[in-house]
Amino acid sequence: MTIWQHYHLAKSIEDALQALAAAQGPARVIAGGTDLLLDLEQGRHSPVDTLVDVSAIPEMAELEQRADELFIGAAVPLRRVVQSELVGRHAAALQEAAGLIGGPQVRNTATLGGNVGHALPAADGAIALLALGAEAEIASLSGRRRAPMQALYSGPGRSALSHKEEILVGFYLPLRAEGEGSAFRRVMRPQGVAIAILNMGVWVQRRQETIQAARIAIGPAGPIPFRARAAEQLLAGRPYETALLPRVVEAILGEARFRTSPHRSSADYRRHMCGVLLEDTLNAAWERAALQHEMSR
Amino acid sequence: MNFTVNGKQVTIEALPGEMLSDLLRERLRLTGTKIGCNEAECGACTVLVDGEPVLSCTYPSAKAEGKSILTIEGLAKVSGDALHPLQQAFIEHGAVQCGYCIPGQIMTAYALLQHNPEPDSQEIRRALKDTLCRCAGYPTIERAILDAAQVARRGGRLRGPQVAEAGGSEKVVGKLRPRPDAVEKVTGAAMFTDDLHFPGMLHARVKRAGVPHAIVKRIDTSRARALPGVAAVLTAADIPGEHYHGLVIYDWPSLVGVGERVRYVGDAVAIVAAETRQIATQALELIEVDYELQPVVSNAVQALSPEAPQLHERGNLLKHIKVRKGDVQQGFEQSEIILEHTFHTPSTDHAFLEPECCIARPLLEASGAEKMRMEIYVGSQIPYADREQVARALGWPVERVRVIGQLMGGGFGGKEDIAGQVHAALLANATGRPVKLLFDRHESLVVHPKRHATQIRVKMGARRDGRLVAVETELFGDTGAYASLGEKVLTRATTHSSGPYEMPHAKADCYAMYTNNPPAGAFRGFGVTQSAFAIESMMDMLAHELNLDPVELRRRNALRVGSITNTGQELRESVGLMECIERVDAEMRRLAGGDPFAPRPAPGNPHKVRAWGFAAAYKNTGLGGGAPDKAGAEVELFANGELEVRTSSAELGQGLVTVLQLIVAEEMNVPPSQVRVLVMDTDLTPDGGPTTASRQTFVTGNAARHAAQALREAIATTLAEKYDLPPQQIRFVEGLAQVNGHSIPLGQVVQLMQAEGRQPRAAYEYWAPKTNPLGQGGDMHFAFSFAVQAAEVEVDRRSGEVRVLRVIAANDVGKAINPLGLQGQVEGGVMMGLGNALTEHFIVEEGRIFTDRLARYRIPSITQTPEIISFVVQHPVAAGPYGAKGVGEIVSIPTTPAITNAIYHATGVRIDRLPVDQEQIATALKSGVAGQVGGD
Ligand SMILES: Cc1cc2nc3c(=O)[nH]c(=O)nc-3n(C[C@H](O)[C@H](O)[C@H](O)COP(=O)(O)OP(=O)(O)OC[C@H]3O[C@@H](n4cnc5c(N)ncnc54)[C@H](O)[C@@H]3O)c2cc1C
Ligand code: FES
Ligand code: FES
């Protein structure tokens, strides 16, 4: 069936916002379309009349350092995120996550805006962004605003953005400072859909052998991408040692809501893998935090 | 909008809902870009947009504005009109099998080389991660790319394949020979059915029941008929001929009519032909059907219970299959150890990369008679069976139907049954116009017959020294809604259920059951895949109990010349099993350096363990069981010196065309390039019988060989008469006939023959050696192939994740007529067995299909490909052409149990249910219930 009537290749954010507002029937933003088109074709998404393509908007395709932040346009194809030296330096977790999404063909069109816009609680890009303390820039006809990652969600597969009025412009990530490091890991299953059974992004700030601060993001561990705040607090200010891990896992299990998904994973397996991923991801982030790196100011 | 395609400027308006692949294929008729899934999973549709590979099936055409697009058709152009080194390397290395994925593979690889002219294996695998090949010659694809890359960098020639020739005295048989259709397959010129287009062609779609068990109460097609653009809507009431089709038993309704029974979700209730596919799809939604739902029979064990609803008039039991040898009761009494265990295997899908497509084209006969003929364009494994089933449905004599077989993008047994052939013919008959019926991936997954899900209980009795005394098996096979080849498949599962071993007492009972699941039929391995998993797991369990080396246990029981099988057949020749065991065992021990079956920590990772596993198998060649097994072939000589060999046997990517070409070239002593091969046309080619049971090399190969010999004799006779010499003095050398020192080009003989009223062609109908039905003893099969594999796995003890690192395979194929093709079969077979073990699970719940998209039904990708080390073992069978026997299935059968046995050796977790569930492994290891953790 015809899954759209009008396809608008927007030239600018303004143009895209106006096209959304002016559309007669239901309208949607499309970037790579690697989620949206399949959802439409397979009847998982309500029908649309107009698709507004943001992938050719120059501002949304920028990837650069802006003052003391890293800006990644919402329409930058994941291939560029993976290949970017800036991302590698400041956001290793994101680079790892983006490199695991799809294959090369998918990464040539898929975007971070779409990964977040699709609003799955275990989207790999979103989990990494959350761990890295990213903020999103949102444009509407009334102007621009910034929002923390978790404010972009209202439930599983439901974005908090207003579909006909708002567009994700891009993401701002704090630059990596001395003693900081991040990592991303996930566990997959060889059968069935290629979405992580469990994934995890970890960011740590380290001073010698002590964790000063940490951010832990996990999916799927609730209706929206999950931050393990109790565990983060437990880690903060403590020397890093393996003996600490069981208590951290316990703290995560106390807060997270792991569920059983038929033909994918039991809640028990997710709980079990949570400990495994924590050890691996935290270790990797910790190691990176120790590495000398060239400061980019 | 404006963009360029392969360097040419194009100005065209994008259509609503149109993807780039639609635009390229339908409007620009660049059909080299293939559609395997239409859901961004398979990579077949890969094209380059501004130099980067994208999936054109999910790339809106409107996005092409201002872009530069490169498709497979343009690749030769960018390489100065010669073939690109990648294309050349794919041909020479034998990376091309069915060819359907090849344009996507080459375009993806081309993009890689543009960015990275010197990729290593890891980088190639990363780049091709989501570009799937179901023929799965992944290692060869990788080697072809490495070879092409060095030529692209440095120029010069390809290094070519590192495949051993078969040896022996033949001139071309057993030598490396690229496929005759390889060039067209790497340039995108190869036409598969969906690439064909006829003027005035309509597009058909099928209304599927969508409920697993119901009685149809009412069908109303009036709204669909009224939709503009709809040419015909047909229901059961409109079928002029027979309502049922089938391969052995006609139990499958072409359309389920009012008052009749729906037996699975894929049953057809109405068919539509319309001007476009969109309109046909829209019409489906306007067809109203009322169902009275019935309780669902969801597995074979339930189906046998007396309370189960009965699905067919004859009940739910399709067949009770029995094997009896000796007296198992007595055998168990004599045994010193008895083991018993039950195994489960799921249904799986062939997932050939080319979904089913068929075009029916009505023709008025040239004589002007009213009698219409029907041409069926389809990639089918049994063209003559299609012809018969289509003719039945039309109520026509078979002569009025012509099946014109098309290139097939894989079959693996899944293109033996009717898919859309009958429906397309009915619609073409009703409208008088050509009708194309294309399945999308979703429909393909829902409709066509699968691998049988089984439950297999094995009871095994042995002596302390490991000699088997008695094996008893009980199998339940789920043949789904319709018989298809279910009885044959499950017979094979049953007769092979005690493995390639000799024992005095054997008993097997199999219940082939109808259920409300999708039908199950032929699938590479033909039932033996399932029973081999059970018996080879048991053999390992026995070895463990007896504290015997698993290889030694198999050696002590292996079939050899002189053995009597469980069906009472004496094996008089060609039993290469022991040699397969020795070859694999030696290589495994060489690689493992110590005990291959002891778990070893993976280097650099304390959480991962490695170990080897071992398995053996055998598989019949040919139909056997008393079925007449014959094939016809015809060889013709043309005035230009070329020869053509013709048979209806099917080429599905497995390489039969190369085999036939080599055989005829050998017999006529001409270069292979002088032999053309025509297959799969019921008007032009003699009946080659079904392409199943690994029989084509043997049966059709023999037919071609004899036909060629007959032609050679006819030529010799003609020349002998002309030159007045005894025919024995005529020699055939390199395309020339040598007579008394003169050389006459073969082509010139054509005139001579015609002048004498002789036809320059010969036909031969080959009948394979007679076989006996099961239960009568004697030869149930005229040949068996044997195989042994060892697999090395690495298991993550925390997550339970399994990776296969290396597979050693030895296959006794009698004679490797086509070593390059054999290599593809071995690699593809191992990968299919690996998928069967680790990734593939066709899930049906209460008759409803969960895995109805490729995204949910995963097949192995290049990233999961182990190193594959192949040994070819050749124990010739006297009646086979040059000694050859079947190849296609045996290569795949031992892989799964070799992997699961390796998992056991690595972790102590016994897998008795497929596919391997990493969660089960992790849970067992965590709770410490695994038997043998840490080694024994
Ligand atoms: C084969 C395959 C494998 C995949 N593997 C993974 C995986 O491993 N991990 C994973 O996380 N995902 C995976 N995905 C899913 C998908 O590719 C990613 O989520 C991708 O990042 C989506 O980006 P997109 O640009 O294609 O989104 P689109 O499909 O274009 O959009 C997705 C949603 O976001 C909205 N949207 C997009 N851009 C914006 C914007 N700028 N502002 C507001 N709303 C916007 C759209 O309206 C839509 O609702 C896979 C998909 C495929 C086909
Ligand atoms: S990915 Fe496009 S057809 Fe499969
Ligand atoms: S050659 Fe790749 S799918 Fe057949």
PDB file of C-alpha atoms in Angstrom, chain B residues 421-556:
ATOM      1  CA  GLN B 421       1.559 -21.467  -9.771  1.00  0.00           C
ATOM      2  CA  VAL B 422      -2.034 -22.677  -9.549  1.00  0.00           C
ATOM      3  CA  HIS B 423      -3.398 -19.322  -8.444  1.00  0.00           C
ATOM      4  CA  ALA B 424      -1.621 -17.389 -11.173  1.00  0.00           C
ATOM      5  CA  ALA B 425      -2.855 -19.868 -13.787  1.00  0.00           C
ATOM      6  CA  LEU B 426      -6.443 -19.642 -12.575  1.00  0.00           C
ATOM      7  CA  LEU B 427      -6.327 -15.860 -12.767  1.00  0.00           C
ATOM      8  CA  ALA B 428      -4.618 -15.842 -16.172  1.00  0.00           C
ATOM      9  CA  ASN B 429      -7.225 -18.261 -17.433  1.00  0.00           C
ATOM     10  CA  ALA B 430     -10.038 -16.096 -16.099  1.00  0.00           C
ATOM     11  CA  THR B 431      -8.683 -12.830 -17.467  1.00  0.00           C
ATOM     12  CA  GLY B 432      -6.850 -13.957 -20.616  1.00  0.00           C
ATOM     13  CA  ARG B 433      -3.901 -11.828 -19.510  1.00  0.00           C
ATOM     14  CA  PRO B 434      -0.485 -12.608 -18.062  1.00  0.00           C
ATOM     15  CA  VAL B 435      -0.561 -12.607 -14.273  1.00  0.00           C
ATOM     16  CA  LYS B 436       2.365 -12.228 -11.911  1.00  0.00           C
ATOM     17  CA  LEU B 437       2.067 -13.554  -8.379  1.00  0.00           C
ATOM     18  CA  LEU B 438       4.932 -12.489  -6.155  1.00  0.00           C
ATOM     19  CA  PHE B 439       5.168 -13.415  -2.486  1.00  0.00           C
ATOM     20  CA  ASP B 440       6.675 -10.848  -0.198  1.00  0.00           C
ATOM     21  CA  ARG B 441       8.922 -12.205   2.543  1.00  0.00           C
ATOM     22  CA  HIS B 442       6.089 -12.192   5.027  1.00  0.00           C
ATOM     23  CA  GLU B 443       3.899 -14.341   2.778  1.00  0.00           C
ATOM     24  CA  SER B 444       6.817 -16.616   1.996  1.00  0.00           C
ATOM     25  CA  LEU B 445       7.412 -17.226   5.688  1.00  0.00           C
ATOM     26  CA  VAL B 446       3.736 -17.818   6.362  1.00  0.00           C
ATOM     27  CA  VAL B 447       2.835 -20.031   3.429  1.00  0.00           C
ATOM     28  CA  HIS B 448       5.436 -22.482   2.165  1.00  0.00           C
ATOM     29  CA  PRO B 449       6.176 -25.828   3.832  1.00  0.00           C
ATOM     30  CA  LYS B 450       8.872 -25.849   6.518  1.00  0.00           C
ATOM     31  CA  ARG B 451      11.213 -28.310   8.120  1.00  0.00           C
ATOM     32  CA  HIS B 452       9.306 -30.804  10.285  1.00  0.00           C
ATOM     33  CA  ALA B 453       9.339 -30.095  13.987  1.00  0.00           C
ATOM     34  CA  THR B 454      10.057 -33.347  15.786  1.00  0.00           C
ATOM     35  CA  GLN B 455      10.155 -35.008  19.148  1.00  0.00           C
ATOM     36  CA  ILE B 456      12.565 -37.922  19.144  1.00  0.00           C
ATOM     37  CA  ARG B 457      13.054 -40.398  21.962  1.00  0.00           C
ATOM     38  CA  VAL B 458      16.114 -42.608  21.685  1.00  0.00           C
ATOM     39  CA  LYS B 459      16.821 -45.674  23.772  1.00  0.00           C
ATOM     40  CA  MET B 460      20.222 -47.152  23.251  1.00  0.00           C
ATOM     41  CA  GLY B 461      21.740 -50.352  24.554  1.00  0.00           C
ATOM     42  CA  ALA B 462      25.448 -51.181  24.307  1.00  0.00           C
ATOM     43  CA  ARG B 463      28.216 -53.331  25.620  1.00  0.00           C
ATOM     44  CA  ARG B 464      30.847 -51.930  27.939  1.00  0.00           C
ATOM     45  CA  ASP B 465      33.302 -51.838  25.054  1.00  0.00           C
ATOM     46  CA  GLY B 466      30.937 -49.466  23.270  1.00  0.00           C
ATOM     47  CA  ARG B 467      29.493 -51.821  20.696  1.00  0.00           C
ATOM     48  CA  LEU B 468      25.860 -50.986  20.058  1.00  0.00           C
ATOM     49  CA  VAL B 469      23.422 -53.795  20.661  1.00  0.00           C
ATOM     50  CA  ALA B 470      20.025 -52.192  20.284  1.00  0.00           C
ATOM     51  CA  VAL B 471      18.628 -48.806  19.296  1.00  0.00           C
ATOM     52  CA  GLU B 472      14.991 -47.964  19.655  1.00  0.00           C
ATOM     53  CA  THR B 473      13.613 -44.631  18.510  1.00  0.00           C
ATOM     54  CA  GLU B 474      10.197 -43.086  18.642  1.00  0.00           C
ATOM     55  CA  LEU B 475       9.584 -40.035  16.526  1.00  0.00           C
ATOM     56  CA  PHE B 476       6.710 -37.630  16.337  1.00  0.00           C
ATOM     57  CA  GLY B 477       6.847 -35.493  13.221  1.00  0.00           C
ATOM     58  CA  ASP B 478       4.656 -32.458  12.709  1.00  0.00           C
ATOM     59  CA  THR B 479       3.741 -32.345   9.046  1.00  0.00           C
ATOM     60  CA  GLY B 480       1.390 -29.445   9.576  1.00  0.00           C
ATOM     61  CA  ALA B 481      -1.824 -28.848   7.704  1.00  0.00           C
ATOM     62  CA  TYR B 482      -1.025 -30.808   4.541  1.00  0.00           C
ATOM     63  CA  ALA B 483       1.013 -33.840   3.615  1.00  0.00           C
ATOM     64  CA  SER B 484       3.384 -32.249   1.099  1.00  0.00           C
ATOM     65  CA  LEU B 485       6.358 -34.635   1.168  1.00  0.00           C
ATOM     66  CA  GLY B 486       5.817 -35.292   4.868  1.00  0.00           C
ATOM     67  CA  GLU B 487       5.577 -39.049   4.593  1.00  0.00           C
ATOM     68  CA  LYS B 488       8.801 -39.279   2.583  1.00  0.00           C
ATOM     69  CA  VAL B 489      10.675 -36.853   4.825  1.00  0.00           C
ATOM     70  CA  LEU B 490       9.673 -38.624   7.999  1.00  0.00           C
ATOM     71  CA  THR B 491      10.440 -42.005   6.482  1.00  0.00           C
ATOM     72  CA  ARG B 492      13.972 -40.764   5.934  1.00  0.00           C
ATOM     73  CA  ALA B 493      14.084 -39.417   9.483  1.00  0.00           C
ATOM     74  CA  THR B 494      13.010 -42.836  10.723  1.00  0.00           C
ATOM     75  CA  THR B 495      15.286 -45.031   8.626  1.00  0.00           C
ATOM     76  CA  HIS B 496      18.279 -42.870   9.533  1.00  0.00           C
ATOM     77  CA  SER B 497      17.334 -42.579  13.205  1.00  0.00           C
ATOM     78  CA  SER B 498      19.903 -45.061  14.479  1.00  0.00           C
ATOM     79  CA  GLY B 499      22.711 -43.224  12.706  1.00  0.00           C
ATOM     80  CA  PRO B 500      25.459 -44.467  10.396  1.00  0.00           C
ATOM     81  CA  TYR B 501      26.127 -47.407  12.666  1.00  0.00           C
ATOM     82  CA  GLU B 502      25.584 -51.097  12.650  1.00  0.00           C
ATOM     83  CA  MET B 503      23.719 -52.863  15.429  1.00  0.00           C
ATOM     84  CA  PRO B 504      21.973 -56.204  15.541  1.00  0.00           C
ATOM     85  CA  HIS B 505      18.696 -54.848  16.860  1.00  0.00           C
ATOM     86  CA  ALA B 506      16.892 -51.718  15.772  1.00  0.00           C
ATOM     87  CA  LYS B 507      13.333 -50.559  16.025  1.00  0.00           C
ATOM     88  CA  ALA B 508      11.901 -47.215  15.023  1.00  0.00           C
ATOM     89  CA  ASP B 509       8.373 -45.914  15.044  1.00  0.00           C
ATOM     90  CA  CYS B 510       7.437 -42.600  13.627  1.00  0.00           C
ATOM     91  CA  TYR B 511       4.096 -40.894  13.769  1.00  0.00           C
ATOM     92  CA  ALA B 512       3.695 -38.401  10.961  1.00  0.00           C
ATOM     93  CA  MET B 513       0.934 -36.142  12.176  1.00  0.00           C
ATOM     94  CA  TYR B 514      -1.279 -33.496  10.688  1.00  0.00           C
ATOM     95  CA  THR B 515      -1.634 -30.335  12.803  1.00  0.00           C
ATOM     96  CA  ASN B 516      -2.800 -26.760  12.300  1.00  0.00           C
ATOM     97  CA  ASN B 517       0.752 -25.530  11.787  1.00  0.00           C
ATOM     98  CA  PRO B 518       2.143 -24.535   8.395  1.00  0.00           C
ATOM     99  CA  PRO B 519       2.752 -27.628   6.279  1.00  0.00           C
ATOM    100  CA  ALA B 520       6.148 -29.235   6.569  1.00  0.00           C
ATOM    101  CA  GLY B 521       7.873 -30.783   3.600  1.00  0.00           C
ATOM    102  CA  ALA B 522      11.224 -31.124   1.963  1.00  0.00           C
ATOM    103  CA  PHE B 523      14.156 -29.241   3.456  1.00  0.00           C
ATOM    104  CA  ARG B 524      17.814 -30.009   2.819  1.00  0.00           C
ATOM    105  CA  GLY B 525      18.573 -32.972   5.046  1.00  0.00           C
ATOM    106  CA  PHE B 526      15.078 -34.342   4.507  1.00  0.00           C
ATOM    107  CA  GLY B 527      14.309 -35.465   8.060  1.00  0.00           C
ATOM    108  CA  VAL B 528      17.812 -36.778   8.670  1.00  0.00           C
ATOM    109  CA  THR B 529      18.886 -33.397  10.053  1.00  0.00           C
ATOM    110  CA  GLN B 530      16.496 -33.968  12.929  1.00  0.00           C
ATOM    111  CA  SER B 531      17.223 -37.602  13.698  1.00  0.00           C
ATOM    112  CA  ALA B 532      20.978 -37.079  13.315  1.00  0.00           C
ATOM    113  CA  PHE B 533      20.827 -34.459  16.072  1.00  0.00           C
ATOM    114  CA  ALA B 534      19.168 -36.974  18.384  1.00  0.00           C
ATOM    115  CA  ILE B 535      21.324 -39.999  17.630  1.00  0.00           C
ATOM    116  CA  GLU B 536      24.619 -38.110  17.522  1.00  0.00           C
ATOM    117  CA  SER B 537      23.844 -36.487  20.871  1.00  0.00           C
ATOM    118  CA  MET B 538      23.088 -39.948  22.252  1.00  0.00           C
ATOM    119  CA  MET B 539      26.345 -41.337  20.912  1.00  0.00           C
ATOM    120  CA  ASP B 540      28.191 -38.634  22.814  1.00  0.00           C
ATOM    121  CA  MET B 541      26.198 -39.329  25.951  1.00  0.00           C
ATOM    122  CA  LEU B 542      27.060 -43.001  25.627  1.00  0.00           C
ATOM    123  CA  ALA B 543      30.745 -42.203  25.155  1.00  0.00           C
ATOM    124  CA  HIS B 544      30.616 -40.104  28.293  1.00  0.00           C
ATOM    125  CA  GLU B 545      28.891 -42.842  30.311  1.00  0.00           C
ATOM    126  CA  LEU B 546      31.375 -45.453  29.108  1.00  0.00           C
ATOM    127  CA  ASN B 547      34.300 -43.127  29.546  1.00  0.00           C
ATOM    128  CA  LEU B 548      35.208 -43.735  25.917  1.00  0.00           C
ATOM    129  CA  ASP B 549      36.571 -41.275  23.407  1.00  0.00           C
ATOM    130  CA  PRO B 550      33.616 -40.108  21.283  1.00  0.00           C
ATOM    131  CA  VAL B 551      35.558 -40.772  18.092  1.00  0.00           C
ATOM    132  CA  GLU B 552      36.533 -44.242  19.200  1.00  0.00           C
ATOM    133  CA  LEU B 553      32.931 -45.065  20.027  1.00  0.00           C
ATOM    134  CA  ARG B 554      31.905 -44.133  16.499  1.00  0.00           C
ATOM    135  CA  ARG B 555      34.767 -46.054  14.973  1.00  0.00           C
ATOM    136  CA  ARG B 556      33.667 -49.203  16.758  1.00  0.00           C
TER     137      ARG B 556
END
